[in-house]
Short mmCIF file of C-alpha atoms and ligand atoms in Angstrom, two decimals:
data_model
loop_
_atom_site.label_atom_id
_atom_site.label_comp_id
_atom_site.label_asym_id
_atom_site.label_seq_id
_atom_site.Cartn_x
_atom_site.Cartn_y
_atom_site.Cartn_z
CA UNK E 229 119.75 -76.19 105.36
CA UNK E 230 119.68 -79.65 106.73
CA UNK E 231 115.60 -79.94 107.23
CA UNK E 232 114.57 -82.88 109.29
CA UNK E 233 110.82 -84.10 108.67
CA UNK E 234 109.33 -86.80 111.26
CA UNK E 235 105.99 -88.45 109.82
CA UNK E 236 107.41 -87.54 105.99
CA UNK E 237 104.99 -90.79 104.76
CA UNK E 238 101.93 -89.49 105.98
CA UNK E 239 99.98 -87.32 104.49
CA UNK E 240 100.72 -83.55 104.96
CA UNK E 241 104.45 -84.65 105.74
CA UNK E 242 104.63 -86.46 102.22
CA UNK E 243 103.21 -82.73 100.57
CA UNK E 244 105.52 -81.02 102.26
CA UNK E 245 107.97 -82.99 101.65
CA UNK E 246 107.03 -82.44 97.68
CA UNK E 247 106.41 -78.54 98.63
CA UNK E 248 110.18 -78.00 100.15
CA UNK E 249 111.78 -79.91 97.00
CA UNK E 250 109.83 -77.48 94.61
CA UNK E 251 110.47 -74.83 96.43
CA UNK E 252 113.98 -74.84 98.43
CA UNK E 253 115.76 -78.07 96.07
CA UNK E 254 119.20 -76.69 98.03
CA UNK E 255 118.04 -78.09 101.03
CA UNK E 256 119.02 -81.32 102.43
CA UNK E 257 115.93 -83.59 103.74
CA UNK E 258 115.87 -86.43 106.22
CA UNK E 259 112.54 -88.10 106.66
CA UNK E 260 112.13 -89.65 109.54
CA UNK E 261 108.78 -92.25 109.99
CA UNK E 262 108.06 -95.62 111.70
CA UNK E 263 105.71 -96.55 108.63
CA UNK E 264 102.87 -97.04 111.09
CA UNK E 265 99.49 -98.37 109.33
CA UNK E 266 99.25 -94.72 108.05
CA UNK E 267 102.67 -94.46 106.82
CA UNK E 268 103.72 -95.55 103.35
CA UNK E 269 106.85 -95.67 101.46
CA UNK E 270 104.93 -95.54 97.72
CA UNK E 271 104.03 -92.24 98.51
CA UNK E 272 107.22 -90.65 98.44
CA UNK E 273 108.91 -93.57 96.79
CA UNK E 274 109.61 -91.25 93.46
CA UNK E 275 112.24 -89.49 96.18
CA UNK E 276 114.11 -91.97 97.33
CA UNK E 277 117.32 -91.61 95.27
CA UNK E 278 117.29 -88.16 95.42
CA UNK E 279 120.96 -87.52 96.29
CA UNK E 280 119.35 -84.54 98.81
CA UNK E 281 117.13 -87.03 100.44
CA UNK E 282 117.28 -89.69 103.18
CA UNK E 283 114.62 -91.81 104.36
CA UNK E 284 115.20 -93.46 107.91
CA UNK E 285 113.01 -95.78 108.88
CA UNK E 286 112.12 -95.74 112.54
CA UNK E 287 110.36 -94.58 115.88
CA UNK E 288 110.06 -90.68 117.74
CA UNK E 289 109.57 -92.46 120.85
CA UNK E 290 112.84 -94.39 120.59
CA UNK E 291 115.77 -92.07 122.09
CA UNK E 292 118.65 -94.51 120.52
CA UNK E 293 117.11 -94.11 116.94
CA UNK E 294 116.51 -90.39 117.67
CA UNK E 295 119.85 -88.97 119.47
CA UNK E 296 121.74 -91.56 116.58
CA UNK E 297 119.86 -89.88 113.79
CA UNK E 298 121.22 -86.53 115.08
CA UNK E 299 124.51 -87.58 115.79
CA UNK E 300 124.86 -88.49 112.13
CA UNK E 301 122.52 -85.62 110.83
CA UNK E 302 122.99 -82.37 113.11
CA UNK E 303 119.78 -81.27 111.48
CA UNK E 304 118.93 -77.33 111.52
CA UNK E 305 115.63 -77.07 111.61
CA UNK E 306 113.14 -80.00 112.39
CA UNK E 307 109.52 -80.27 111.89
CA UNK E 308 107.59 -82.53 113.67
CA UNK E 309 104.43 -84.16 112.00
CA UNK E 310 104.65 -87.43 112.97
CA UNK E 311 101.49 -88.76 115.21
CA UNK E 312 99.24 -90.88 115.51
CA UNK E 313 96.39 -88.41 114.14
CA UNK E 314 92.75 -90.41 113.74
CA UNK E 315 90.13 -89.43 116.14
CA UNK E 316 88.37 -92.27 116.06
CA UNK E 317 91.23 -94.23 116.72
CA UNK E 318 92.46 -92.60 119.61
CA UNK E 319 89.04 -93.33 121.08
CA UNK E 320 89.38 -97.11 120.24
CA UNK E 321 93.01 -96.96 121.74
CA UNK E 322 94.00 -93.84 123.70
CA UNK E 323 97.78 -95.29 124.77
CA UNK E 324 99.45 -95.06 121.39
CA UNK E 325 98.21 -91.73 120.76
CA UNK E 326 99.75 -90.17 124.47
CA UNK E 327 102.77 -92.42 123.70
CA UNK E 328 103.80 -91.01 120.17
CA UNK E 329 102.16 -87.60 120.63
CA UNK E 330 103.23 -86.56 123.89
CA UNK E 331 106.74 -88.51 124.44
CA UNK E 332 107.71 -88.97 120.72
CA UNK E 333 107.62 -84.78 120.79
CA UNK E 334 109.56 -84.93 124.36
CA UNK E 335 112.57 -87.20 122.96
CA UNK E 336 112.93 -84.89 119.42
CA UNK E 337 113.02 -81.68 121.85
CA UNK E 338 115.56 -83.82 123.94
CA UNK E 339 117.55 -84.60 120.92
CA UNK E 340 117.44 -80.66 119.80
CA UNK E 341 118.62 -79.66 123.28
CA UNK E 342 121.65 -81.70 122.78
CA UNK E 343 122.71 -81.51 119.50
CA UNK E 344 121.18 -77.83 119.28
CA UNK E 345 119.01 -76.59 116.46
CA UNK E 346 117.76 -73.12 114.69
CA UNK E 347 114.53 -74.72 115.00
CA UNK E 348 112.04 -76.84 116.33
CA UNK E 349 108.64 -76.15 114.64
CA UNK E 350 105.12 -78.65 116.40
CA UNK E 351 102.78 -79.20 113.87
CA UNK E 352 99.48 -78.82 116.01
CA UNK E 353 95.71 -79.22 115.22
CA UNK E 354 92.75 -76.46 115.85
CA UNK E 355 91.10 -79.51 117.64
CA UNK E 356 93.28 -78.47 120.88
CA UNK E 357 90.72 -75.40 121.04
CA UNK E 358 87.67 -77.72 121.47
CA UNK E 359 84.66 -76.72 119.50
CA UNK E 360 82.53 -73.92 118.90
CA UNK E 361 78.60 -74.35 118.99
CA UNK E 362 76.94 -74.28 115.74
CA UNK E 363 74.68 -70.81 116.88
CA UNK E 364 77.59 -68.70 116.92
CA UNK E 365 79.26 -68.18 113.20
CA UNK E 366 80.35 -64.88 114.43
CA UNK E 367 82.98 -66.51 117.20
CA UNK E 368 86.52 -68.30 115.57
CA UNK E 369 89.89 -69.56 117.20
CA UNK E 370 92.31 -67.55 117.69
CA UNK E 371 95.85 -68.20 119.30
CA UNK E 372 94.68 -66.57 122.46
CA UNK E 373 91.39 -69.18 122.79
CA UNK E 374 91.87 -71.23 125.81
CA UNK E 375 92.92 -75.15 125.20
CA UNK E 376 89.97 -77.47 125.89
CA UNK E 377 90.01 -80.64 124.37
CA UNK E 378 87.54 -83.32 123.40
CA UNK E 379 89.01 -86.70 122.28
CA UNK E 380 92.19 -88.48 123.46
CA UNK E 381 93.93 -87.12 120.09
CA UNK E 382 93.33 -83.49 120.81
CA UNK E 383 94.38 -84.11 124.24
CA UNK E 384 97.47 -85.66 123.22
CA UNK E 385 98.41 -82.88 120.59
CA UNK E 386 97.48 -80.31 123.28
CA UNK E 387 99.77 -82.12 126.21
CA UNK E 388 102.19 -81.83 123.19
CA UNK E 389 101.99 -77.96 122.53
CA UNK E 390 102.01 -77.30 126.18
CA UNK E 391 105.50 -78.95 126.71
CA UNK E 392 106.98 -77.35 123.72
CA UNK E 393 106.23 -74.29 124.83
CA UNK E 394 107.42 -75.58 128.47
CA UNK E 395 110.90 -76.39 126.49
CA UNK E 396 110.88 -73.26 125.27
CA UNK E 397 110.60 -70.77 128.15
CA UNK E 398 112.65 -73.16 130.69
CA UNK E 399 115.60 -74.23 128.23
CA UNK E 400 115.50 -71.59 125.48
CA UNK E 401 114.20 -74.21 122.86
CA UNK E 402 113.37 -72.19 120.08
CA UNK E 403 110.07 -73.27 118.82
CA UNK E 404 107.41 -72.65 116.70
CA UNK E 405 103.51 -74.38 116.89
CA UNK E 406 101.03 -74.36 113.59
CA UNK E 407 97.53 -75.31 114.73
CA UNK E 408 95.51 -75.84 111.82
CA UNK E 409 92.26 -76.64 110.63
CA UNK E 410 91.28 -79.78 108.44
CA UNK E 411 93.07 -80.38 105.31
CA UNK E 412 92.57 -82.23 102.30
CA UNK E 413 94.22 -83.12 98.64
CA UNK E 414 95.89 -86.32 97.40
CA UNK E 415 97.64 -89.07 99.32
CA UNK E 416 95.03 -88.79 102.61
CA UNK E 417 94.79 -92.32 103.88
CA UNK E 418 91.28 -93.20 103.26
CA UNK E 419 90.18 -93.07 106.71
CA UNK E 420 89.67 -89.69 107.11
CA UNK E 421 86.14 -87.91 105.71
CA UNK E 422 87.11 -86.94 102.04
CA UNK E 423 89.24 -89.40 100.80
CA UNK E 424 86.76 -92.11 102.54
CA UNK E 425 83.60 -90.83 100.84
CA UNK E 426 85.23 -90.54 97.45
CA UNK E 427 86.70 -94.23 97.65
CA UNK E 428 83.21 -95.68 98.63
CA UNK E 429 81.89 -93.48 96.13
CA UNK E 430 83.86 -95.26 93.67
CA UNK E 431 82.99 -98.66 95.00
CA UNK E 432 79.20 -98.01 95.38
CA UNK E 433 79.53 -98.38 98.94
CA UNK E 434 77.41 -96.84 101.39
CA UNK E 435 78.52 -93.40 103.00
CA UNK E 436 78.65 -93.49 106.39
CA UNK E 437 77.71 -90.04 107.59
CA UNK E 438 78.21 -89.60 111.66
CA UNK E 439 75.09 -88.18 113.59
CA UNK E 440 73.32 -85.99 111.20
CA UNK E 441 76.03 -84.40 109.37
CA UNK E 442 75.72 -81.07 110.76
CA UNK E 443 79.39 -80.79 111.99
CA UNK E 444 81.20 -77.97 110.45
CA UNK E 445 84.80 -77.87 109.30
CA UNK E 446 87.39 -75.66 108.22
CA UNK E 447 88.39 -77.16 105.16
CA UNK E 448 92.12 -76.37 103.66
CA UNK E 449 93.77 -77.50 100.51
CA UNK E 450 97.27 -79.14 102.10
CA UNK E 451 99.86 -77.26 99.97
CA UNK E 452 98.31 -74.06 101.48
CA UNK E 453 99.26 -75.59 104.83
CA UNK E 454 102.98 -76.73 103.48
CA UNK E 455 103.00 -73.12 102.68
CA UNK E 456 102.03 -71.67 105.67
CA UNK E 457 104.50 -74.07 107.85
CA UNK E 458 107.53 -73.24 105.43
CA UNK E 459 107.03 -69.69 105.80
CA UNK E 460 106.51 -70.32 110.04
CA UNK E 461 109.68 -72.16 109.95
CA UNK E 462 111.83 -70.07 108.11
CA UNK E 463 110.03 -66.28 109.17
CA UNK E 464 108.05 -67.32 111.87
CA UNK E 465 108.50 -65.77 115.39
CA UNK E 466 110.66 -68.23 117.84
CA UNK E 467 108.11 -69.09 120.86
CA UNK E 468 104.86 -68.01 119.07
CA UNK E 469 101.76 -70.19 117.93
CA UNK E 470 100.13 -69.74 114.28
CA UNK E 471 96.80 -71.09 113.54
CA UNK E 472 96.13 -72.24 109.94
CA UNK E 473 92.89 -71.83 108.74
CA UNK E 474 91.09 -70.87 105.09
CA UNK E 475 87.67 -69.39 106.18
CA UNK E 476 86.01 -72.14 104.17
CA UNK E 477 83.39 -73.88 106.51
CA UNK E 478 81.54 -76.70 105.59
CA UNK E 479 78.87 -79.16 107.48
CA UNK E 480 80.22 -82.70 106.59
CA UNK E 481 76.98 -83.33 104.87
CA UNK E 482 77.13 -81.00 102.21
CA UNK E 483 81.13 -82.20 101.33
CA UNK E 484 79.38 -85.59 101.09
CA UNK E 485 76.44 -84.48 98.64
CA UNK E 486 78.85 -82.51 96.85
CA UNK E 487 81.12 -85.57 96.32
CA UNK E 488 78.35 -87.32 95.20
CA UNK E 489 77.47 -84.96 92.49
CA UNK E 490 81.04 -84.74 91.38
CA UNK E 491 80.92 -88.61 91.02
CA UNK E 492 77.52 -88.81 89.51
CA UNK E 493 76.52 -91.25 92.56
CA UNK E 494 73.47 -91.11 93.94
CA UNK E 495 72.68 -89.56 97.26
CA UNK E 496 71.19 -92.68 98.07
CA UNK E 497 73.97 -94.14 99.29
CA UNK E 498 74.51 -91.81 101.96
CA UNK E 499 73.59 -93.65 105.32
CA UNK E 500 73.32 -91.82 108.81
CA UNK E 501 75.29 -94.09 111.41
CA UNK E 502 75.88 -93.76 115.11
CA UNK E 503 77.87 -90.57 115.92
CA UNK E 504 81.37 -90.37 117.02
CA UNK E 505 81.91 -90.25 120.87
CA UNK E 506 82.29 -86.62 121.73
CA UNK E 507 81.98 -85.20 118.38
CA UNK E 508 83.24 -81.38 118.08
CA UNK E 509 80.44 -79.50 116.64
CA UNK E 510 82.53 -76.99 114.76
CA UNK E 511 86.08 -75.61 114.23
CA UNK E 512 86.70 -72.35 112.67
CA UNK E 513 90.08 -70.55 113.12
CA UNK E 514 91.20 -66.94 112.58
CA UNK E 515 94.01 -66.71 110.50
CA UNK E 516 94.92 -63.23 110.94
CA UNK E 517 97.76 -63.45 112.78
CA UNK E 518 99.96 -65.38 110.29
CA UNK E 519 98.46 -62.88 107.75
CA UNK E 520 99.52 -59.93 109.74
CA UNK E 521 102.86 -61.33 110.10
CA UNK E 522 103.70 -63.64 107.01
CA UNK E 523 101.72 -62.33 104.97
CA UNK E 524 100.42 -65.72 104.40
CA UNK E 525 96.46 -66.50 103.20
CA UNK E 526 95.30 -69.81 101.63
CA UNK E 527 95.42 -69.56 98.07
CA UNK E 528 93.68 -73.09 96.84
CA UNK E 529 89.47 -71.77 96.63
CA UNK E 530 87.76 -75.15 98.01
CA UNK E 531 85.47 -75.37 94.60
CA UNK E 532 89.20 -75.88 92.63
CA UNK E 533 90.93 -78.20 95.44
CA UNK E 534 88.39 -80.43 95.92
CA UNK E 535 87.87 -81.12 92.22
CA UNK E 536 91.98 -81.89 91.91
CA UNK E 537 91.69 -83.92 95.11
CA UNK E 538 88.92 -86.17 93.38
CA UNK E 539 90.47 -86.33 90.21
CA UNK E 540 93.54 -87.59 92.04
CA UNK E 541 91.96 -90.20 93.82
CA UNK E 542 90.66 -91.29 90.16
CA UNK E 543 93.90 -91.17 88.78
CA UNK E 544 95.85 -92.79 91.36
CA UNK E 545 93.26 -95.69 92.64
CA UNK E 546 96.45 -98.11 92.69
CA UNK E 547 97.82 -96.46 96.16
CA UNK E 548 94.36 -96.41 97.45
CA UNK E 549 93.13 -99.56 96.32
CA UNK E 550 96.11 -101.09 98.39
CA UNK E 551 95.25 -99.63 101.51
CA UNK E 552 91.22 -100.26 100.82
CA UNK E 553 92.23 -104.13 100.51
CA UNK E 554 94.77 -104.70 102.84
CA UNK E 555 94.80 -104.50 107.19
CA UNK E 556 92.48 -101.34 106.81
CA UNK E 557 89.95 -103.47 105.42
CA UNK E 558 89.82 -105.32 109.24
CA UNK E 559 89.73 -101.57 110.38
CA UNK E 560 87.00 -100.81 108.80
CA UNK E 561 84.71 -103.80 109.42
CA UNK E 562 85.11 -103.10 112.92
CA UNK E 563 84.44 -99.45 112.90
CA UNK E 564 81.53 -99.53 110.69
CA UNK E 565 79.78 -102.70 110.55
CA UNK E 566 77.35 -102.53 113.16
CA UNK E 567 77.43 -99.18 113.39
P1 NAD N 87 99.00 -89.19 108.96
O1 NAD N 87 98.35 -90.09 109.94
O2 NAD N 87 98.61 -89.25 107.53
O3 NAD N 87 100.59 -89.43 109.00
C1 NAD N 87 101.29 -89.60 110.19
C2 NAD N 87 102.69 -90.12 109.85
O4 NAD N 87 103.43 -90.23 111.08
C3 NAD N 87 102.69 -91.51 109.20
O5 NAD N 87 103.58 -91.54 108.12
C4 NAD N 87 103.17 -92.43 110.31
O6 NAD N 87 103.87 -93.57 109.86
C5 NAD N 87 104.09 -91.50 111.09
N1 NAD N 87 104.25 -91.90 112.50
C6 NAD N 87 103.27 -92.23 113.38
N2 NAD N 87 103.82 -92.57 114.57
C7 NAD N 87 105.17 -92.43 114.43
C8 NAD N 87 106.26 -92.61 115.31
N3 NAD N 87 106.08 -93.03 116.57
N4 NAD N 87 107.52 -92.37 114.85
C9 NAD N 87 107.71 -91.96 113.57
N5 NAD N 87 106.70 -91.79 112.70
C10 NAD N 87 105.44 -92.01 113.12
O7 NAD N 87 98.83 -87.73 109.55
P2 NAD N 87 98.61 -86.33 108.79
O8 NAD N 87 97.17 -86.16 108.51
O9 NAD N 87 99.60 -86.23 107.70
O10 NAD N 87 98.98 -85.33 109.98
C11 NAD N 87 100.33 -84.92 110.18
C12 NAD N 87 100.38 -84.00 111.38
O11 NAD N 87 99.53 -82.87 111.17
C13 NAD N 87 99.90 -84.65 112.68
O12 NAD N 87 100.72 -84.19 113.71
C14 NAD N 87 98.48 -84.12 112.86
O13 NAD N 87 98.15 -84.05 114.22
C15 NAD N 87 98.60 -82.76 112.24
N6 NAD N 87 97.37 -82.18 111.64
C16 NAD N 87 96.66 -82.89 110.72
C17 NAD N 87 95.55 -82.29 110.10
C18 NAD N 87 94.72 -83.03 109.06
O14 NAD N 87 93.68 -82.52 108.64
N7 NAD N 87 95.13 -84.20 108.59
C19 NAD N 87 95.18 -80.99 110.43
C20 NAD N 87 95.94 -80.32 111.41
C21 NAD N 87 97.04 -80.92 111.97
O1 DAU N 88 90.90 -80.16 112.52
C1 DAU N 88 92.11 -80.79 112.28
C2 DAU N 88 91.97 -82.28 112.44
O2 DAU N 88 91.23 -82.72 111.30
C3 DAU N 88 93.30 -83.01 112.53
O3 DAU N 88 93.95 -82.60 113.72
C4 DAU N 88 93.11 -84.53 112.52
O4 DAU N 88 94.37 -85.17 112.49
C5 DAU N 88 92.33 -84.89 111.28
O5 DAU N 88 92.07 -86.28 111.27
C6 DAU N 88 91.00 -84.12 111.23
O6 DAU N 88 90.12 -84.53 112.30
P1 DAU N 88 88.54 -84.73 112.07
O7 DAU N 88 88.03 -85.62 113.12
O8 DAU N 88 87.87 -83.41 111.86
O9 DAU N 88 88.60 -85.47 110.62
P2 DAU N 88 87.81 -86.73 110.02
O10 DAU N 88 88.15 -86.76 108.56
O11 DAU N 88 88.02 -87.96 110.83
O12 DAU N 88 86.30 -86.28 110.17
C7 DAU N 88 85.83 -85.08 109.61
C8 DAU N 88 84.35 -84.96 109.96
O13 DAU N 88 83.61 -85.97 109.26
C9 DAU N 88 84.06 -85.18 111.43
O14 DAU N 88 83.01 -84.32 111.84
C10 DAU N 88 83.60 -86.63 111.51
C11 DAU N 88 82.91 -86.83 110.17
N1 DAU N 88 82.98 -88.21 109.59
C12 DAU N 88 84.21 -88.79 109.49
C13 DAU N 88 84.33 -90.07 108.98
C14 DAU N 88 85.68 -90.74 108.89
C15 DAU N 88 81.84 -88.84 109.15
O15 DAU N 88 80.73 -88.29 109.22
N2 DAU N 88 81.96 -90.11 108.65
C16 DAU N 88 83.16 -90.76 108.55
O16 DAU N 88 83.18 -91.93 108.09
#
């Protein structure tokens, strides 16, 4: 198999990158990523002379770099995970997001039509379902839950997931979607809740909790995602959607306490800031249907995952500390410091 991954220096592309070479080491893999801000080379840098691996460095949106690639590659099966994915980005600046999101998906399908391909698999969020209110732990998502978005990055991912399907039933794409929940594990860029509180954590800086901390995720160790996509790709139904979710809710202030006592930091340095524009209250998905089907359920308990995800951030503060120190540090003056 000749497996094209888009957004392979991110963070779930990276692990699945590492998942598909432990796993299937006959197949051929082309990475495909513009190294945006969130992007970076270090992270799969041990890779890069792997005779069955190519990195190309470029753009989704960009139909010369895209049709070339394929011209050169014929790739069999292509997974898509490269987006612009930070929600409090896409509220900063909405553009980028429909640009790469929506017409970086468009071009790839494009590109499959042409060349042809077994498979085109979107890698889609649970945010595309909205939220659920914080009264009802008895109602989930589940493939059939109408989309309703919030932010301009669910939007974007939904727009996506709409025209896949649209490529799908008017040109016989054949596609897969994975929406899934919130994951977590090493090489998360630093932005995002986990990896952010356990780098501040280590810093002794303040924790910057949105609203009061209430929110509730669906929390998901990444390999069980890499998992659950390989098995979509290669089993999966061609025009169906799986969610991907581990049953493991969580209100974003209790992840933060509990980092704290991992650390031995005091909860002290939590500090309640303005809330996010629009916040979902709470996702939860239903994962019965790729259970049913693929037998698949998350095997990673969240007491074990998160205790490996903090002991990699410990052992690996080099790749972080970069990040921490370089352009993100503008980022985060801006986001946070009157906030
Ligand atoms: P990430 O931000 O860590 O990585 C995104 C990668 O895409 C980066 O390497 C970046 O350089 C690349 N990229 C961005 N724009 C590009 C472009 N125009 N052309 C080529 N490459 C580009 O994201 P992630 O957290 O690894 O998420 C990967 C995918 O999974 C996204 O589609 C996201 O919507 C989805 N997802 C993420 C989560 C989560 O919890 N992180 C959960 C569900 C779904
Ligand atoms: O549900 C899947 C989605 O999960 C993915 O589609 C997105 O790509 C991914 O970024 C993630 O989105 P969230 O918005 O849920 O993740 P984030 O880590 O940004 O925030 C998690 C929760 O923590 C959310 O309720 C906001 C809150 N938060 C976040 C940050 C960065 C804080 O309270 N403080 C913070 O500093």
């Amino acid at each position: 198999m000749n497996i094209l991954v888009t957004g392979g220096a991110g963070f779930i592309g990276a692990n699945f990158i590492f998942y598909l070479q432990k796993m299937h080491s006959e197949d051929r893999i082309v990475c495909l990523d513009k190294l945006t801000y969130a992007g970076n080379l270090s992270t799969i840098s041990a890779t890069l002379n792997n005779p069955n691996f190519r990195f190309v460095k470029d753009d989704i949106c960009s139909r010369e770099a895209v049709f070339k690639l394929f011209e050169e590659e014929h790739p069999d099966i292509v997974v898509n995970f490269a987006a612009e994915s930070h929600v409090d980005r896409s509220i900063e600046e909405p553009g980028i997001f429909l640009q790469t999101n929506i017409l970086g998906t468009q071009t790839l399908m494009d590109a499959c039509r042409t060349y042809g391909v077994e498979r085109y698999h979107q890698v889609s969020t649970d945010e595309v379902y909205g939220d659920l209110p914080l009264d009802r732990f008895d109602l989930f998502f589940t493939e059939q839950t109408p989309l309703h978005t919030s932010s301009p990055y669910s939007a974007s991912k939904a727009g996506a997931d709409l025209l896949v399907l649209a490529y799908h039933r008017t040109f016989g794409l054949p596609v897969t979607i994975s929406r899934c929940s919130n994951n977590y594990g090493p090489y998360q860029f630093p932005e995002k809740l986990i990896p952010l509180m356990i780098a501040n954590c280590l810093s002794d800086k303040s924790l910057p909790v949105y609203g009061k901390g209430e929110n509730v995720r669906d929390w998901l160790y990444v390999e069980d995602h890499c998992k659950a996509i390989d098995l979509i790709v290669r089993n999966g139904k061609v025009g169906e959607v799986y969610n991907i979710g581990g049953h493991n809710e969580m209100r974003n202030i209790d992840i933060v306490k509990l980092i704290c006592r991992e650390l031995n930091k005091p909860e002290s340095l939590i500090t309640y800031v303005t809330d996010r524009k629009g916040h979902d209250m709470r996702y939860a998905i239903d994962p019965a249907k790729i259970h049913a089907e693929l037998g698949w359920l998350p095997e990673t308990r969240f007491e074990d995952g998160i205790k490996q995800t903090i002991k990699w951030y410990l052992d690996n503060r080099s790749w972080w500390n970069e990040i921490v120190s370089g352009e993100y540090k503008n980022y985060y003056d801006k986001m946070y410091g009157n906030r």
